Amino acid sequence: MGYLSAMFQSLTRLVALMAAIVPRILAAAPTDSYTDADPAQSGYLPNHNMDPAVVDSTEFGLLWSTKFNNLEKFYAKPLVYTPLAGGPQIVFIASSQNWIRTMDAKTGAPLNARRVHIPFLQADIGCTDIPDTIGIIGTPIIDPKTDIAYFFSKTYIPNFRTAGNTGIFNGVYYFHGVNVNSLQDVFPPVLIDGSQSDNAPAKYFIGGVILQRPALTQIGSVVYAGFGGHCDLFNYTGLVIGVDINLRKVITNFAVESGPLVPQTNVYNENGGGGEGGIWMSGMALSTDGANRLFWVSGNGVGHENQGVPASGSSGCRTLGEAAVNLAIDAGGKLSLTDYFQPYDYQGMDGGDQDFGSGGIALLDPGTFKGTGVSKIAVTSGKNGKIYILNANNLGGYKLGPGQTDGVIQTIVTNKAVFGGVGSYPLEGGYIYSTPVGYPTYVYKLGHNSAGVPVFSQVGQTPETSAGRVGVGIPVITTFQGKEGTAILWMCDPDAGLRAWYAVPSGDGKLKRINIPQVNGLNKFQRPAFGDSRLYVTDATGTLYCLGSPVNLPLNCTSPVNFGSVSLGASASQIVSCKANIRITKINSITVGDLHFEVNAGDLPQGSVVKSATFSFPVKWNLEKTSVTNAQNASYGNTAPGIKSTALTLQTVNGVEGYSAKFPISLTGTQVSAKPFIVIAPITVDYSGIVITDPNNIPTNSLPFVISNAGASSMTITGYAFTNVELEDDDIDYTNVTFAQSPYSLGMGFTSPNLPPVGTIIPGAGQVSVDSTFTPTKVGNYYSYFFVFSNGGQAFTILEGSASTAPIANFSISTREGGWIPEKSVVMDFGSVSPGTTSSLKIRICNEGGSVLQISKSKPPNGVFRPEDPTSLHESQDIRVDDCAYATVLFVTNAEQPNMPDQTFTNTWTLNTDDTNFGVHEVQIRGTVVSRKVGPHNSTGQPVYNYLGCYHEIKPGGRLLTYQQYADQQNSNDRCQERCNNGKYVFSGTEYQYDDTYCNYACSGDQSETCGGRQTGAGGYISIYYDSTRFSPSLNDSTGTGPVSGDPQTVDQSANYNYIGCYSEAAEGRALTGKTPNAPASGTTVESCAAACQDFQYFGVEYSNECYCGNTINAGSAKAAGTSVAETKCNMVCGGNSTEYCGGPARLNMYQKAATTTSQHNSIDSLFFNILVFSNIHDQPLDFDIEIFDAILNITYTVDIFYHHLIHLNIPLNLPPDPFLSLQQLVLPWLRQWNPPRALPAAKYTNTTNMTPSTWHSFCSSPTNNYALAGLENGQECYCANSLQSYSAVGFTGCNTPCNGNSSEICGGAGRLSVWNLTSYIPPTTVKQVGTYLLQGCYPELAKGRLMAGASFSNRTGMTAERCVNFCAATGAQYAGLEFASDCYCGKPPPSGYQSVDLSRSNLVCTGNSREFCGAKNVLNIHANTPGSVEADGTARTVNEKNEATIRPG
């Protein structure tokens, strides 16, 4: 073993030396997109040569498109990358089917393709958010230093957590690193399952119940990924996982929900059991600004640690559902909470499924987006209809704003749901863009209030609206070489495809559309990936599109041409220089999009232009005769100051084919007015709708607008006025508010606290932000035209809002008769239906309230039950007042034989709305397929004969049923069964009619039934029915007394193989692929197949005459449900022995080799144990060569045997084997990463210099910890808990390491614990008395409001009963209440007659003393100041058996 160790070390040094001498380029090409958008997720991309003059021309088009496998979809966005070795850009894509591919970015030519795993099946989870298959969903990332692409892949490990090859609990995630040039692994895939959370060790990763949706983020050597759930189903916790690409293992795991309010229950199918708080963000990446921190937003959570008491972002909240979070990254890559923001109404958002985490978080360019007290801005939004402008360095905590609202920079209330976050543009003053579902893209411009604090105001919108359903993409803004005037806004839409606009609004507040080639509706939550003047998107059918300008351009000219600042009334000229790339026969024409830019065709070459020749021509921007005014009713054209851009196009006749005939050039410049010029933005301030639920407490909505001076000279404000009369009227009455006082009236229902005083001077290019508030007094619509007058003209903005009562959802399910079930019923019962039919029922949601109702959650069924229209009742769908929305649910059943067992199907449709009283409705859908019953019936009314299956009659086996009853043209199953029953036969079978295959002949006597079949040259097929009183398919026996023919058996054992069940074929290909033996001349039998497969672990017989062998049952193959051959479909007799069953159509009778002997196990176990001890893998990774490891084993070894030995050694296997890998690929990563879970996981203490019994005893027994057991390991580590974990056992040797603080004592060993029972352990109890305050009992919170509404405080590290009582006593309160382990409330006694609950409900230990209970979730321990109630001996009064307070007379 010493020689082996030396070889390991030599190999390691060799690899390091080779890495050091290989030169590398350490930067990506400037136009690459090797990650989703930019690391900050700002959505601004200046580096891809997207020239608006080219994009907005016929030269920009569809270059190529390609489609891949059936049902293959791309949720991960494409990546564009130039390999280190150079050459053309490539496109890297990863799919839901776990395929990865590369293509030439210019031509679309395929380069490489590989499937990394079998994908996880959507059918296993029921959630339809991602249909068909779930493989690689989060966008990968490419490391430009190494050419390695990283991603997470979802797949299966057969029989991992439950029997079978698939199933949700066998689902796992692997982390991959592949070389983009070959797509081969650069290290074995890293299994994520089993990794424990750093901040919640009891929570561990279960891949089947969780989804990796966000794009990946790489910081240093660690790749980070966010994980959420599938439709909020199952027991899951949102996680951030970090994998170190050098160590090739998980090095950090941060749980969104932790602490006592969300304990780990380990019940996998318990919805909400893990606390939820998923991170999905519509696919956006976790954002980073390079300062060793990560930002993300979470969805609905279960635990609510913040319960009304304001908390700072550094308070250490452990239940981070519905929160924007900042995690710090330490030097080793581990994550810890630094800061968070949780909306003040987050609990209501949870109840209404208004998922905060549906949008990601964007970090804006700090060079532009900043202000007083704010050096970096973050923006996030979600389903709750609000855009939050946050201070990235101080996110806002909980309820830290005025009146315990949100302590953020700004909240923009839109009442419009957003999926996917915002984009930004940092030039031309700074803009952000947001696209709610079913609405336009809105544009907000950066401004500042009088104190210099950033304020965003809406200044424009797109003329077009987005799709009215979930899937709208994320705004992206590009510029041409980072220059002003060239910004393009890009949006992906699930209905309209790809759209583009000029990103800066025009004077009317609209964004000008850029017409680009139409592509199909794009897949959900996409944004384009950009290369060099090209972009890439994928549609909902799995087609990849490349759009761009033609590859071959005839000229190379100056572009963009920037004229700088030109004053109105002046002009400027620039020279455009060009070089011919080919011989040009003639330059036909020259055109410009804006006639203020003047060109002369005479300045162009008049003849042919040879290749490489140069020429130039002048362009004049002529503003000499333009005027600037915004006076009302002006009769001449208005020209507003600002940045202008247009395209100049040269039309050529080329001397070489294959080149474009048009060459566009961008012209840009800034119009400047020497005089003042007033502009108000936005044109319309839309306060949206306010819902009035309490007439005495009507909410308000505040939005800013901006008064700007677009001129160069100072502008003075001279007055204000408003009117509510349409401006087209001839007689308009204005209300003059020039000299009003604050709050200033801006019209009925609208006010401002800070309207600039008359005489305010705004410098040239300056602006003033004005706060405004909409305060309705009653239900109705409100609007006002508000005017501002100045020496730079006058301008107005329209203020509009509405007030209405709350929406009220009325829910109904239709009956089969066409009526409607009462509202409270959530059962959709199709009753009994016939096979091969389609039935339908409806769900109806009506809005009986006074404002628009929105569907906040919709998870429809899939399978035999499915919506007729997939978009019906979709998430974010609006239902107008007094209107209804419907969905038709179809029950589509397959055709089947008569006399089949009745089969009941079930599914659900989960729905919720923003009606706060509606709640989650989980519609229980059910229906029963009842087959046609034919033949004689018994005394109970049931058929005598049940369908057994379709059997193949292959010679020389002869007929299966030898007693033929008739042969004529009136054959039917009904007639045949009557004859067989009269003859007292156990079996009845029909066969042979029209020429067809298998059992699908129409009966000659009843065309609605099948009577067997025939396959040319292969014998006949017979439909067999059995008398259930005399034959049991599960037992394969008969008890009849009449003549019985055909009694096949399922063989239980053959040679050294045991029967394990009837299995389906794999999801793709065969279940067993090791070997396919030829059928013997006499036909296949179970025995002949067993003999042919002796070198394999499994064999299976199928279709009567087929035999297959293998060492692994491939993914997708699963044991068939049922016990009878009729249920399992393994119902075909063997071709070589008609008394045995040999599988069925796509069904195998599966056999497994008996286990290896104990002596063989022991020898291999010993080898494994020596390897594990030798490598000391508890403390350091094992590093050795694969060939050396093969030499050590020197045995025939399989994955299954390897797994068995780990269990045999009692090794807790957190990182189990992957059946899709070879043994060598499997063992190495497992040994390198094996890190068994702790036997005592509750608390840990390490002392590297002075560990002794006294130190560990004081640590585990302290009031803060207070544990019953203490364990010592490795001479320096101490672990505590109240019980040993189930996988730990006593009786091991190896506790032989001296304590480093006292060598005469033993402190465990390597992987071994010396465990002590602490007799000083004090179980936690409820404190009965603190001073004169006595325990009154345990009381639940009120249904609404707090039971104790006085002073309060929270201490998440030091709360005790004594501290709480002393606090309340100091405030003069007579009652003190402890809740949630850390919260203290003071107040009055509970209401008269208010009932206490059992004291055992108080089960959360105090955060400051583990020996005391401090209430529970929504339950308080209440103490009352009761002087004189203490016993004479000084003891406290007692609590009786009912836990009700008993006060003795004083």
PDB file of C-alpha atoms in Angstrom, residues 855-932:
ATOM      1  CA  ILE A 855     -55.715  33.654 -11.418  1.00  0.00           C
ATOM      2  CA  SER A 856     -52.530  33.493  -9.364  1.00  0.00           C
ATOM      3  CA  LYS A 857     -51.921  29.739  -9.548  1.00  0.00           C
ATOM      4  CA  SER A 858     -52.981  27.129 -12.096  1.00  0.00           C
ATOM      5  CA  LYS A 859     -51.482  23.652 -12.306  1.00  0.00           C
ATOM      6  CA  PRO A 860     -53.650  21.630 -14.710  1.00  0.00           C
ATOM      7  CA  PRO A 861     -53.661  17.832 -15.029  1.00  0.00           C
ATOM      8  CA  ASN A 862     -51.895  15.890 -17.753  1.00  0.00           C
ATOM      9  CA  GLY A 863     -52.500  12.369 -19.068  1.00  0.00           C
ATOM     10  CA  VAL A 864     -55.924  10.746 -19.452  1.00  0.00           C
ATOM     11  CA  PHE A 865     -57.302  13.924 -17.852  1.00  0.00           C
ATOM     12  CA  ARG A 866     -56.201  17.098 -19.606  1.00  0.00           C
ATOM     13  CA  PRO A 867     -57.554  20.553 -20.491  1.00  0.00           C
ATOM     14  CA  GLU A 868     -59.029  20.817 -23.959  1.00  0.00           C
ATOM     15  CA  ASP A 869     -57.322  24.210 -24.350  1.00  0.00           C
ATOM     16  CA  PRO A 870     -53.925  24.297 -22.564  1.00  0.00           C
ATOM     17  CA  THR A 871     -54.220  28.082 -22.129  1.00  0.00           C
ATOM     18  CA  SER A 872     -57.573  27.978 -20.322  1.00  0.00           C
ATOM     19  CA  LEU A 873     -57.522  29.197 -16.687  1.00  0.00           C
ATOM     20  CA  HIS A 874     -53.807  29.963 -17.005  1.00  0.00           C
ATOM     21  CA  GLU A 875     -51.703  31.704 -14.389  1.00  0.00           C
ATOM     22  CA  SER A 876     -52.006  35.525 -14.504  1.00  0.00           C
ATOM     23  CA  GLN A 877     -55.272  35.345 -16.487  1.00  0.00           C
ATOM     24  CA  ASP A 878     -57.542  38.312 -15.746  1.00  0.00           C
ATOM     25  CA  ILE A 879     -61.296  37.871 -15.282  1.00  0.00           C
ATOM     26  CA  ARG A 880     -63.266  41.070 -15.687  1.00  0.00           C
ATOM     27  CA  VAL A 881     -66.039  42.177 -13.356  1.00  0.00           C
ATOM     28  CA  ASP A 882     -69.254  40.201 -13.898  1.00  0.00           C
ATOM     29  CA  ASP A 883     -67.447  37.843 -16.274  1.00  0.00           C
ATOM     30  CA  CYS A 884     -66.479  34.172 -16.083  1.00  0.00           C
ATOM     31  CA  ALA A 885     -63.566  32.078 -17.306  1.00  0.00           C
ATOM     32  CA  TYR A 886     -63.973  28.428 -18.239  1.00  0.00           C
ATOM     33  CA  ALA A 887     -61.833  25.359 -18.753  1.00  0.00           C
ATOM     34  CA  THR A 888     -63.006  22.106 -20.302  1.00  0.00           C
ATOM     35  CA  VAL A 889     -61.378  18.988 -18.840  1.00  0.00           C
ATOM     36  CA  LEU A 890     -61.274  15.937 -21.121  1.00  0.00           C
ATOM     37  CA  PHE A 891     -61.245  12.323 -19.935  1.00  0.00           C
ATOM     38  CA  VAL A 892     -59.732  10.429 -22.883  1.00  0.00           C
ATOM     39  CA  THR A 893     -59.820   6.644 -22.456  1.00  0.00           C
ATOM     40  CA  ASN A 894     -58.172   3.902 -24.489  1.00  0.00           C
ATOM     41  CA  ALA A 895     -60.103   1.133 -26.219  1.00  0.00           C
ATOM     42  CA  GLU A 896     -59.942  -2.250 -24.474  1.00  0.00           C
ATOM     43  CA  GLN A 897     -61.310  -5.776 -24.623  1.00  0.00           C
ATOM     44  CA  PRO A 898     -64.672  -6.741 -23.081  1.00  0.00           C
ATOM     45  CA  ASN A 899     -64.818  -8.058 -19.533  1.00  0.00           C
ATOM     46  CA  MET A 900     -61.749  -6.110 -18.330  1.00  0.00           C
ATOM     47  CA  PRO A 901     -61.579  -5.079 -14.657  1.00  0.00           C
ATOM     48  CA  ASP A 902     -62.965  -1.618 -13.970  1.00  0.00           C
ATOM     49  CA  GLN A 903     -60.152   0.922 -13.659  1.00  0.00           C
ATOM     50  CA  THR A 904     -60.408   4.195 -11.702  1.00  0.00           C
ATOM     51  CA  PHE A 905     -58.212   7.154 -12.688  1.00  0.00           C
ATOM     52  CA  THR A 906     -57.505  10.244 -10.562  1.00  0.00           C
ATOM     53  CA  ASN A 907     -55.692  13.558 -10.981  1.00  0.00           C
ATOM     54  CA  THR A 908     -55.870  17.147  -9.713  1.00  0.00           C
ATOM     55  CA  TRP A 909     -56.044  20.726 -10.963  1.00  0.00           C
ATOM     56  CA  THR A 910     -54.672  23.233  -8.425  1.00  0.00           C
ATOM     57  CA  LEU A 911     -56.101  26.772  -8.669  1.00  0.00           C
ATOM     58  CA  ASN A 912     -55.919  30.009  -6.702  1.00  0.00           C
ATOM     59  CA  THR A 913     -56.828  33.647  -7.306  1.00  0.00           C
ATOM     60  CA  ASP A 914     -55.968  37.031  -5.821  1.00  0.00           C
ATOM     61  CA  ASP A 915     -59.299  36.999  -3.984  1.00  0.00           C
ATOM     62  CA  THR A 916     -57.859  36.785  -0.462  1.00  0.00           C
ATOM     63  CA  ASN A 917     -60.842  34.749   0.722  1.00  0.00           C
ATOM     64  CA  PHE A 918     -60.645  32.191  -2.073  1.00  0.00           C
ATOM     65  CA  GLY A 919     -57.650  30.082  -1.017  1.00  0.00           C
ATOM     66  CA  VAL A 920     -56.060  27.181  -2.843  1.00  0.00           C
ATOM     67  CA  HIS A 921     -58.605  24.967  -4.606  1.00  0.00           C
ATOM     68  CA  GLU A 922     -57.283  21.506  -5.439  1.00  0.00           C
ATOM     69  CA  VAL A 923     -59.840  20.026  -7.794  1.00  0.00           C
ATOM     70  CA  GLN A 924     -60.028  16.252  -7.301  1.00  0.00           C
ATOM     71  CA  ILE A 925     -60.642  14.714 -10.720  1.00  0.00           C
ATOM     72  CA  ARG A 926     -61.737  11.094 -10.988  1.00  0.00           C
ATOM     73  CA  GLY A 927     -63.421   8.717 -13.378  1.00  0.00           C
ATOM     74  CA  THR A 928     -63.843   4.975 -13.856  1.00  0.00           C
ATOM     75  CA  VAL A 929     -63.433   3.085 -17.132  1.00  0.00           C
ATOM     76  CA  VAL A 930     -66.015   0.294 -17.254  1.00  0.00           C
ATOM     77  CA  SER A 931     -65.488  -2.208 -20.053  1.00  0.00           C
ATOM     78  CA  ARG A 932     -68.313  -3.802 -22.026  1.00  0.00           C
TER      79      ARG A 932
END
